[in-house]
Tab-separated table of C-alpha atoms and ligand atoms in Angstrom:
chain	number	residue	atom	x	y	z
A	1	MET	CA	-28.971	10.809	-1.724
A	2	ALA	CA	-27.535	7.852	-3.618
A	3	MET	CA	-26.788	4.748	-1.563
A	4	LYS	CA	-23.145	4.254	-0.696
A	5	SER	CA	-21.599	1.183	-2.246
A	6	LYS	CA	-20.857	-1.878	-0.193
A	7	VAL	CA	-17.138	-2.531	-0.238
A	8	LEU	CA	-15.028	-5.668	0.012
A	9	ILE	CA	-11.398	-5.202	1.010
A	10	VAL	CA	-9.050	-8.044	0.086
A	11	GLY	CA	-5.687	-7.868	1.864
A	12	GLY	CA	-7.261	-5.847	4.666
A	13	THR	CA	-4.624	-6.873	7.178
A	14	GLY	CA	-1.816	-5.362	5.124
A	15	TYR	CA	0.145	-2.145	5.465
A	16	LEU	CA	-2.189	-0.276	3.109
A	17	GLY	CA	-5.148	-2.645	3.448
A	18	LYS	CA	-5.839	-1.832	7.088
A	19	ARG	CA	-5.990	1.862	6.191
A	20	LEU	CA	-8.453	1.121	3.384
A	21	VAL	CA	-10.715	-0.670	5.872
A	22	LYS	CA	-10.538	2.319	8.232
A	23	ALA	CA	-11.234	4.827	5.434
A	24	SER	CA	-14.118	2.795	4.037
A	25	LEU	CA	-15.792	2.662	7.455
A	26	ALA	CA	-15.057	6.353	8.076
A	27	GLN	CA	-16.745	7.311	4.796
A	28	GLY	CA	-19.851	5.379	5.766
A	29	HIS	CA	-19.581	2.348	3.495
A	30	GLU	CA	-20.818	-0.997	4.619
A	31	THR	CA	-17.439	-2.707	4.665
A	32	PHE	CA	-16.592	-6.380	4.244
A	33	VAL	CA	-13.096	-7.692	4.885
A	34	LEU	CA	-11.890	-10.969	3.468
A	35	HIS	CA	-10.744	-13.307	6.205
A	36	ARG	CA	-8.587	-15.843	4.431
A	37	GLU	CA	-8.693	-19.321	5.906
A	38	GLU	CA	-4.927	-19.550	5.398
A	39	ILE	CA	-4.323	-17.000	8.181
A	40	GLY	CA	-4.377	-19.983	10.538
A	41	VAL	CA	-2.894	-19.051	13.901
A	42	ASP	CA	-1.405	-15.707	12.871
A	43	ILE	CA	-2.591	-14.059	16.071
A	44	GLU	CA	-1.764	-10.488	15.019
A	45	LYS	CA	-3.820	-10.741	11.834
A	46	VAL	CA	-6.740	-12.392	13.585
A	47	GLN	CA	-6.718	-9.705	16.288
A	48	MET	CA	-6.662	-7.030	13.615
A	49	LEU	CA	-9.632	-8.603	11.844
A	50	LEU	CA	-11.521	-8.762	15.139
A	51	SER	CA	-10.796	-5.079	15.731
A	52	PHE	CA	-12.282	-4.303	12.293
A	53	LYS	CA	-15.381	-6.212	13.343
A	54	GLN	CA	-15.600	-4.151	16.527
A	55	GLN	CA	-15.467	-1.025	14.378
A	56	GLY	CA	-18.424	-2.248	12.323
A	57	ALA	CA	-16.889	-4.238	9.445
A	58	HIS	CA	-18.171	-7.665	8.423
A	59	LEU	CA	-15.594	-10.431	8.234
A	60	VAL	CA	-16.193	-12.843	5.365
A	61	ILE	CA	-14.398	-16.132	4.990
A	62	GLY	CA	-12.838	-17.054	1.668
A	63	SER	CA	-9.736	-18.458	0.058
A	64	PHE	CA	-7.754	-17.840	-3.092
A	65	ASN	CA	-7.643	-21.659	-3.388
A	66	ASP	CA	-11.431	-21.911	-3.514
A	67	HIS	CA	-12.972	-20.062	-6.464
A	68	GLN	CA	-16.568	-20.483	-5.273
A	69	SER	CA	-15.707	-19.022	-1.872
A	70	LEU	CA	-14.412	-15.887	-3.604
A	71	VAL	CA	-17.476	-15.676	-5.869
A	72	LYS	CA	-19.691	-15.907	-2.800
A	73	VAL	CA	-18.029	-13.002	-0.987
A	74	VAL	CA	-17.809	-10.857	-4.112
A	75	LYS	CA	-21.579	-11.269	-4.568
A	76	LEU	CA	-22.131	-9.503	-1.227
A	77	VAL	CA	-20.737	-6.162	-2.395
A	78	ASP	CA	-20.712	-3.521	-5.131
A	79	VAL	CA	-17.027	-2.619	-5.017
A	80	VAL	CA	-13.912	-4.766	-4.570
A	81	ILE	CA	-10.622	-3.214	-3.484
A	82	CYS	CA	-7.557	-5.403	-3.422
A	83	ALA	CA	-4.434	-4.457	-1.467
A	84	ILE	CA	-2.603	-7.736	-1.802
A	85	SER	CA	1.139	-7.577	-1.230
A	86	GLY	CA	3.466	-6.260	-3.904
A	87	VAL	CA	6.760	-5.372	-2.236
A	88	HIS	CA	9.369	-8.048	-2.867
A	89	ILE	CA	11.328	-7.526	0.362
A	90	ARG	CA	8.042	-8.329	2.167
A	91	SER	CA	5.943	-10.447	-0.203
A	92	HIS	CA	4.784	-10.160	-3.821
A	93	GLN	CA	1.474	-11.802	-4.735
A	94	ILE	CA	0.163	-9.489	-7.452
A	95	LEU	CA	-0.701	-12.264	-9.934
A	96	LEU	CA	-2.864	-14.063	-7.377
A	97	GLN	CA	-5.365	-11.336	-8.196
A	98	LEU	CA	-6.137	-13.141	-11.453
A	99	LYS	CA	-8.187	-15.528	-9.297
A	100	LEU	CA	-10.049	-12.563	-7.856
A	101	VAL	CA	-10.671	-11.214	-11.356
A	102	ASP	CA	-12.137	-14.608	-12.336
A	103	ALA	CA	-14.414	-14.505	-9.291
A	104	ILE	CA	-15.551	-10.930	-10.022
A	105	LYS	CA	-16.249	-11.913	-13.619
A	106	GLU	CA	-18.365	-14.882	-12.599
A	107	ALA	CA	-20.197	-12.983	-9.864
A	108	GLY	CA	-21.136	-10.330	-12.428
A	109	ASN	CA	-22.404	-7.737	-9.927
A	110	VAL	CA	-19.334	-5.600	-9.220
A	111	LYS	CA	-19.603	-1.935	-10.192
A	112	ARG	CA	-15.963	-1.086	-9.529
A	113	PHE	CA	-12.702	-2.955	-8.949
A	114	LEU	CA	-9.563	-1.309	-7.589
A	115	PRO	CA	-6.700	-3.765	-8.058
A	116	SER	CA	-3.589	-3.680	-5.897
A	117	GLU	CA	-1.645	-0.853	-7.549
A	118	PHE	CA	-1.112	2.215	-5.338
A	119	GLY	CA	2.309	3.122	-6.690
A	120	THR	CA	4.017	4.106	-9.939
A	121	ASP	CA	1.623	3.899	-12.897
A	122	PRO	CA	2.670	0.579	-14.512
A	123	ALA	CA	1.337	1.699	-17.893
A	124	ARG	CA	4.120	4.312	-18.022
A	125	MET	CA	6.865	1.809	-17.179
A	126	GLU	CA	7.147	-0.263	-20.342
A	127	ASN	CA	10.877	0.591	-20.491
A	128	ALA	CA	11.560	-0.150	-16.816
A	129	MET	CA	14.718	-1.991	-15.843
A	130	GLU	CA	15.110	-5.617	-14.814
A	131	PRO	CA	14.424	-7.078	-12.351
A	132	GLY	CA	12.142	-4.401	-10.833
A	133	ARG	CA	9.960	-4.250	-13.916
A	134	VAL	CA	8.268	-7.448	-12.704
A	135	THR	CA	6.103	-5.307	-10.403
A	136	PHE	CA	4.852	-3.208	-13.308
A	137	ASP	CA	4.544	-6.166	-15.688
A	138	ASP	CA	2.481	-8.171	-13.194
A	139	LYS	CA	0.224	-5.203	-12.452
A	140	MET	CA	-0.321	-4.790	-16.221
A	141	VAL	CA	-1.271	-8.488	-16.502
A	142	VAL	CA	-3.955	-7.876	-13.866
A	143	ARG	CA	-5.124	-4.727	-15.684
A	144	ARG	CA	-5.473	-6.614	-18.969
A	145	ALA	CA	-7.421	-9.444	-17.328
A	146	THR	CA	-9.713	-6.911	-15.634
A	147	GLU	CA	-10.383	-5.021	-18.846
A	148	GLU	CA	-10.808	-8.173	-20.956
A	149	ALA	CA	-13.394	-9.400	-18.430
A	150	GLY	CA	-15.271	-6.096	-18.855
A	151	ILE	CA	-14.978	-5.275	-15.152
A	152	PRO	CA	-15.374	-1.542	-14.350
A	153	PHE	CA	-12.185	-0.319	-12.692
A	154	THR	CA	-10.230	2.538	-11.166
A	155	TYR	CA	-6.436	2.405	-10.977
A	156	ILE	CA	-4.875	4.389	-8.147
A	157	SER	CA	-1.378	5.704	-8.794
A	158	ALA	CA	-0.367	6.789	-5.304
A	159	ASN	CA	3.300	7.595	-5.965
A	160	CYS	CA	5.619	7.153	-2.935
A	161	PHE	CA	4.292	5.764	0.321
A	162	ALA	CA	5.477	8.366	2.809
A	163	GLY	CA	6.567	5.801	5.387
A	164	TYR	CA	9.160	4.304	3.071
A	165	PHE	CA	10.425	7.412	1.331
A	166	LEU	CA	10.145	10.207	3.905
A	167	GLY	CA	11.067	7.917	6.771
A	168	GLY	CA	14.364	7.141	5.064
A	169	LEU	CA	14.986	10.597	3.542
A	170	CYS	CA	14.561	8.843	0.158
A	171	GLN	CA	17.432	6.428	0.809
A	172	PRO	CA	16.717	2.764	0.089
A	173	GLY	CA	17.256	0.528	3.101
A	174	PHE	CA	16.332	3.236	5.620
A	175	ILE	CA	12.930	3.969	7.157
A	176	LEU	CA	14.023	6.270	9.985
A	177	PRO	CA	15.634	9.642	9.257
A	178	SER	CA	19.164	10.165	10.530
A	179	ARG	CA	19.982	13.298	12.536
A	180	GLU	CA	23.581	13.122	11.359
A	181	GLN	CA	23.939	12.310	7.674
A	182	VAL	CA	22.264	11.563	4.384
A	183	ARG	CA	23.316	10.134	1.054
A	184	LEU	CA	21.832	11.949	-1.908
A	185	LEU	CA	20.885	9.884	-4.944
A	186	GLY	CA	22.762	11.669	-7.719
A	187	ASP	CA	22.337	15.414	-7.281
A	188	GLY	CA	19.192	14.834	-5.194
A	189	ASN	CA	17.216	17.207	-7.406
A	190	GLN	CA	14.745	14.896	-9.147
A	191	LYS	CA	11.199	15.553	-8.003
A	192	ALA	CA	9.131	12.752	-6.534
A	193	ILE	CA	5.688	12.734	-4.885
A	194	TYR	CA	5.106	11.579	-1.293
A	195	VAL	CA	1.709	10.622	0.080
A	196	ASP	CA	0.652	9.750	3.612
A	197	GLU	CA	-0.707	6.192	3.461
A	198	ASP	CA	-3.884	7.204	5.312
A	199	ASP	CA	-4.489	9.865	2.650
A	200	ILE	CA	-3.988	7.251	-0.079
A	201	ALA	CA	-6.746	5.216	1.551
A	202	THR	CA	-9.040	8.241	1.926
A	203	TYR	CA	-8.677	9.267	-1.731
A	204	SER	CA	-9.037	5.671	-2.933
A	205	ILE	CA	-12.366	5.263	-1.128
A	206	LYS	CA	-13.527	8.656	-2.456
A	207	THR	CA	-13.178	7.377	-6.036
A	208	ILE	CA	-15.351	4.307	-5.758
A	209	ASP	CA	-18.778	5.921	-6.179
A	210	ASP	CA	-17.525	8.743	-8.366
A	211	PRO	CA	-18.536	8.547	-12.048
A	212	ARG	CA	-15.581	10.806	-12.936
A	213	THR	CA	-13.141	8.037	-12.023
A	214	LEU	CA	-14.879	5.159	-13.793
A	215	ASN	CA	-12.422	3.198	-15.961
A	216	LYS	CA	-9.695	5.719	-15.286
A	217	THR	CA	-6.344	6.076	-13.603
A	218	VAL	CA	-6.368	8.463	-10.649
A	219	TYR	CA	-2.996	9.943	-9.727
A	220	ILE	CA	-2.500	11.290	-6.208
A	221	ARG	CA	-0.323	14.383	-6.492
A	222	PRO	CA	-0.638	16.631	-3.431
A	223	PRO	CA	0.852	19.879	-4.800
A	224	GLN	CA	2.913	20.654	-1.687
A	225	ASN	CA	4.348	17.133	-1.634
A	226	ILE	CA	6.049	17.212	-5.040
A	227	LEU	CA	9.613	17.599	-3.830
A	228	SER	CA	13.166	16.517	-4.535
A	229	GLN	CA	15.239	14.502	-2.074
A	230	ARG	CA	17.182	17.703	-1.264
A	231	GLU	CA	13.930	19.490	-0.423
A	232	VAL	CA	12.812	16.609	1.810
A	233	VAL	CA	16.168	16.769	3.600
A	234	GLN	CA	15.800	20.549	4.020
A	235	ILE	CA	12.409	20.076	5.661
A	236	TRP	CA	13.902	17.532	8.065
A	237	GLU	CA	16.855	19.834	8.788
A	238	LYS	CA	14.457	22.656	9.596
A	239	LEU	CA	12.514	20.371	11.954
A	240	ILE	CA	15.607	19.204	13.848
A	241	GLY	CA	17.343	22.586	13.657
A	242	LYS	CA	20.520	21.093	12.266
A	243	GLU	CA	22.233	20.526	8.915
A	244	LEU	CA	23.012	16.948	7.924
A	245	LEU	CA	26.346	15.845	6.557
A	246	LYS	CA	25.747	15.123	2.862
A	247	SER	CA	27.394	12.729	0.470
A	248	SER	CA	26.185	11.529	-2.886
A	249	ILE	CA	25.967	8.267	-4.791
A	250	SER	CA	26.309	8.482	-8.561
A	251	GLU	CA	23.999	6.658	-10.924
A	252	GLN	CA	26.812	4.273	-11.993
A	253	GLU	CA	27.732	3.479	-8.383
A	254	PHE	CA	24.077	2.898	-7.485
A	255	LEU	CA	23.623	0.471	-10.378
A	256	ALA	CA	26.859	-1.362	-9.586
A	257	ILE	CA	25.862	-1.837	-5.931
A	258	MET	CA	22.397	-2.919	-7.022
A	259	LYS	CA	23.808	-5.792	-9.094
A	260	GLU	CA	25.468	-7.264	-5.984
A	261	GLN	CA	22.208	-7.527	-4.019
A	262	ASP	CA	19.770	-10.427	-3.870
A	263	TYR	CA	16.734	-10.482	-6.152
A	264	ALA	CA	14.206	-8.908	-3.765
A	265	GLU	CA	16.592	-6.059	-2.900
A	266	GLN	CA	17.306	-5.469	-6.587
A	267	VAL	CA	13.603	-5.117	-7.335
A	268	GLY	CA	13.262	-2.388	-4.708
A	269	LEU	CA	16.425	-0.625	-5.825
A	270	THR	CA	15.213	-0.592	-9.425
A	271	HIS	CA	12.145	1.305	-8.223
A	272	TYR	CA	14.266	3.832	-6.317
A	273	TYR	CA	16.395	4.246	-9.441
A	274	HIS	CA	13.420	5.155	-11.625
A	275	VAL	CA	11.978	7.495	-8.991
A	276	CYS	CA	15.133	9.226	-7.732
A	277	TYR	CA	17.481	9.275	-10.751
A	278	GLU	CA	14.945	9.447	-13.576
A	279	GLY	CA	12.130	11.320	-11.856
A	280	CYS	CA	9.539	8.916	-13.309
A	281	LEU	CA	6.714	10.047	-10.998
A	282	ALA	CA	6.696	13.756	-11.680
A	283	ASN	CA	8.190	14.123	-15.166
A	284	PHE	CA	4.899	13.943	-17.066
A	285	GLU	CA	1.622	15.805	-17.279
A	286	ILE	CA	-1.543	13.953	-16.431
A	287	GLY	CA	-3.243	13.707	-19.792
A	288	ASP	CA	-6.826	13.251	-20.903
A	289	GLY	CA	-8.415	10.060	-19.693
A	290	ALA	CA	-6.871	10.325	-16.225
A	291	GLU	CA	-7.666	12.338	-13.095
A	292	GLU	CA	-5.806	13.821	-10.150
A	293	ALA	CA	-7.144	13.144	-6.657
A	294	THR	CA	-6.461	16.448	-4.885
A	295	LYS	CA	-8.258	18.288	-7.711
A	296	LEU	CA	-11.226	15.901	-7.616
A	297	TYR	CA	-11.510	16.067	-3.807
A	298	PRO	CA	-10.329	19.498	-2.622
A	299	GLU	CA	-12.264	18.969	0.618
A	300	VAL	CA	-9.682	16.410	1.798
A	301	LYS	CA	-6.977	18.083	3.869
A	302	TYR	CA	-3.957	16.056	2.924
A	303	THR	CA	-0.880	15.639	5.118
A	304	THR	CA	2.076	17.703	3.969
A	305	VAL	CA	5.595	16.320	4.009
A	306	GLU	CA	6.484	18.606	6.931
A	307	GLU	CA	3.450	17.468	8.936
A	308	TYR	CA	4.258	13.846	8.194
A	309	MET	CA	7.868	14.192	9.266
A	310	THR	CA	7.090	15.662	12.671
A	311	ARG	CA	6.314	12.089	13.801
A	312	TYR	CA	10.028	11.285	13.678
A	313	LEU	CA	11.020	14.086	16.062
B	1	NAP	N1	4.056	3.344	-3.769
B	1	NAP	C1	4.744	2.806	-2.805
B	1	NAP	O1	5.679	3.400	-2.263
B	1	NAP	C2	4.330	1.450	-2.315
B	1	NAP	C3	4.932	0.938	-1.171
B	1	NAP	C4	4.485	-0.293	-0.686
B	1	NAP	C5	3.480	-0.993	-1.361
B	1	NAP	N2	2.936	-0.465	-2.495
B	1	NAP	C6	1.862	-1.202	-3.192
B	1	NAP	O2	0.732	-1.271	-2.333
B	1	NAP	C7	0.058	-2.519	-2.487
B	1	NAP	C8	-0.135	-3.178	-1.110
B	1	NAP	O3	1.133	-3.440	-0.539
B	1	NAP	P1	1.348	-3.623	1.039
B	1	NAP	O4	2.798	-3.386	1.305
B	1	NAP	O5	0.318	-2.845	1.765
B	1	NAP	O6	1.050	-5.180	1.197
B	1	NAP	P2	1.404	-6.141	2.436
B	1	NAP	O7	1.192	-5.435	3.707
B	1	NAP	O8	2.761	-6.758	2.215
B	1	NAP	O9	0.356	-7.330	2.234
B	1	NAP	C9	-1.001	-7.075	2.058
B	1	NAP	C10	-1.816	-8.339	2.143
B	1	NAP	O10	-1.490	-9.255	1.112
B	1	NAP	C11	-2.140	-10.468	1.446
B	1	NAP	N3	-1.295	-11.612	1.099
B	1	NAP	C12	0.017	-11.787	1.340
B	1	NAP	N4	0.400	-13.010	0.929
B	1	NAP	C13	-0.701	-13.605	0.430
B	1	NAP	C14	-0.957	-14.885	-0.137
B	1	NAP	N5	0.005	-15.795	-0.301
B	1	NAP	N6	-2.205	-15.135	-0.543
B	1	NAP	C15	-3.179	-14.219	-0.416
B	1	NAP	N7	-3.001	-13.008	0.146
B	1	NAP	C16	-1.771	-12.729	0.547
B	1	NAP	C17	-2.392	-10.454	2.935
B	1	NAP	O11	-3.789	-10.308	3.108
B	1	NAP	P3	-4.712	-11.104	4.135
B	1	NAP	O12	-3.819	-11.947	4.936
B	1	NAP	O13	-5.399	-10.024	4.870
B	1	NAP	O14	-5.663	-11.861	3.324
B	1	NAP	C18	-1.666	-9.208	3.369
B	1	NAP	O15	-2.201	-8.608	4.511
B	1	NAP	C19	0.886	-3.333	-3.475
B	1	NAP	O16	0.324	-3.240	-4.763
B	1	NAP	C20	2.241	-2.652	-3.472
B	1	NAP	O17	2.944	-2.777	-4.688
B	1	NAP	C21	3.327	0.744	-2.969
């Protein structure tokens, strides 16, 4: 049997990053987690890193401000996965990855790089609206740098993180489902795709030693999880045994409210607009040159929307 790649996770303390560490260990990869010196006295992060160590991961010290420190840690592994932050209401550091790309280029040993993507495919968003397009534009800058450096890659398009979208019944600004009411975005009929964050991590790790995913985009489209907001609401209503009071917000109203928000909020709302009013995640076929995760890895039992939502009962 071929040796499993050694993996470095950058951003391992993050919302997705910690799941990538768990999945990498679970799939039997020797796993290294970058411990940035800048963490300082952030006790939660340090405790999390120590728990990774207890589970068998190696902690490796490095800093985005010290190129040679990054080169040194990259040289320890075969695969680098970055899950650096890219949600403006939390933190957005996507372009910092250019320093990681430089380090991977100099190290010269990396067989696969998965940059921090895990959402809407930025290559399909060249007509995205301001100001939210910054997320896609920055991710494309990182893609170009990766490809120009000749670094082998896989881009994971994970669609909607379930915690954000299902938790809030697809309403921006909510991450817990109401038992009383819901506001539909437009007619609530545009299809989107929801993926349990642990499943995103599992599929991502599956791709790293797979020749079928080399230099490709892998979309995660669990067939049962391609649903409209109305269908998500129906599932929740079935679980709680009650119908919610429904109202609707038109496209024009949504855009007008968006313009009154601060920059970080506007970025997030732009993303909801493309997903919920335009259906940007599900309105295209996956063409040649890309793959779909549930087809590549039918052995993974993914979490359905209904299963995911039972946690809110
Ligand atoms: N599709 C969706 O619905 C969706 C939703 C959310 C996020 N995403 C995407 O998923 C990816 C990960 O996002 P996330 O929400 O999991 O990230 P996050 O939890 O906000 O942050 C992840 C990590 O980023 C690192 N980081 C933050 N500031 C940094 C700085 N100044 N310098 C260096 N590292 C820094 C930290 O790593 P360390 O401290 O461990 O070094 C942190 O743990 C992003 O690309 C994002 O766009 C997609």
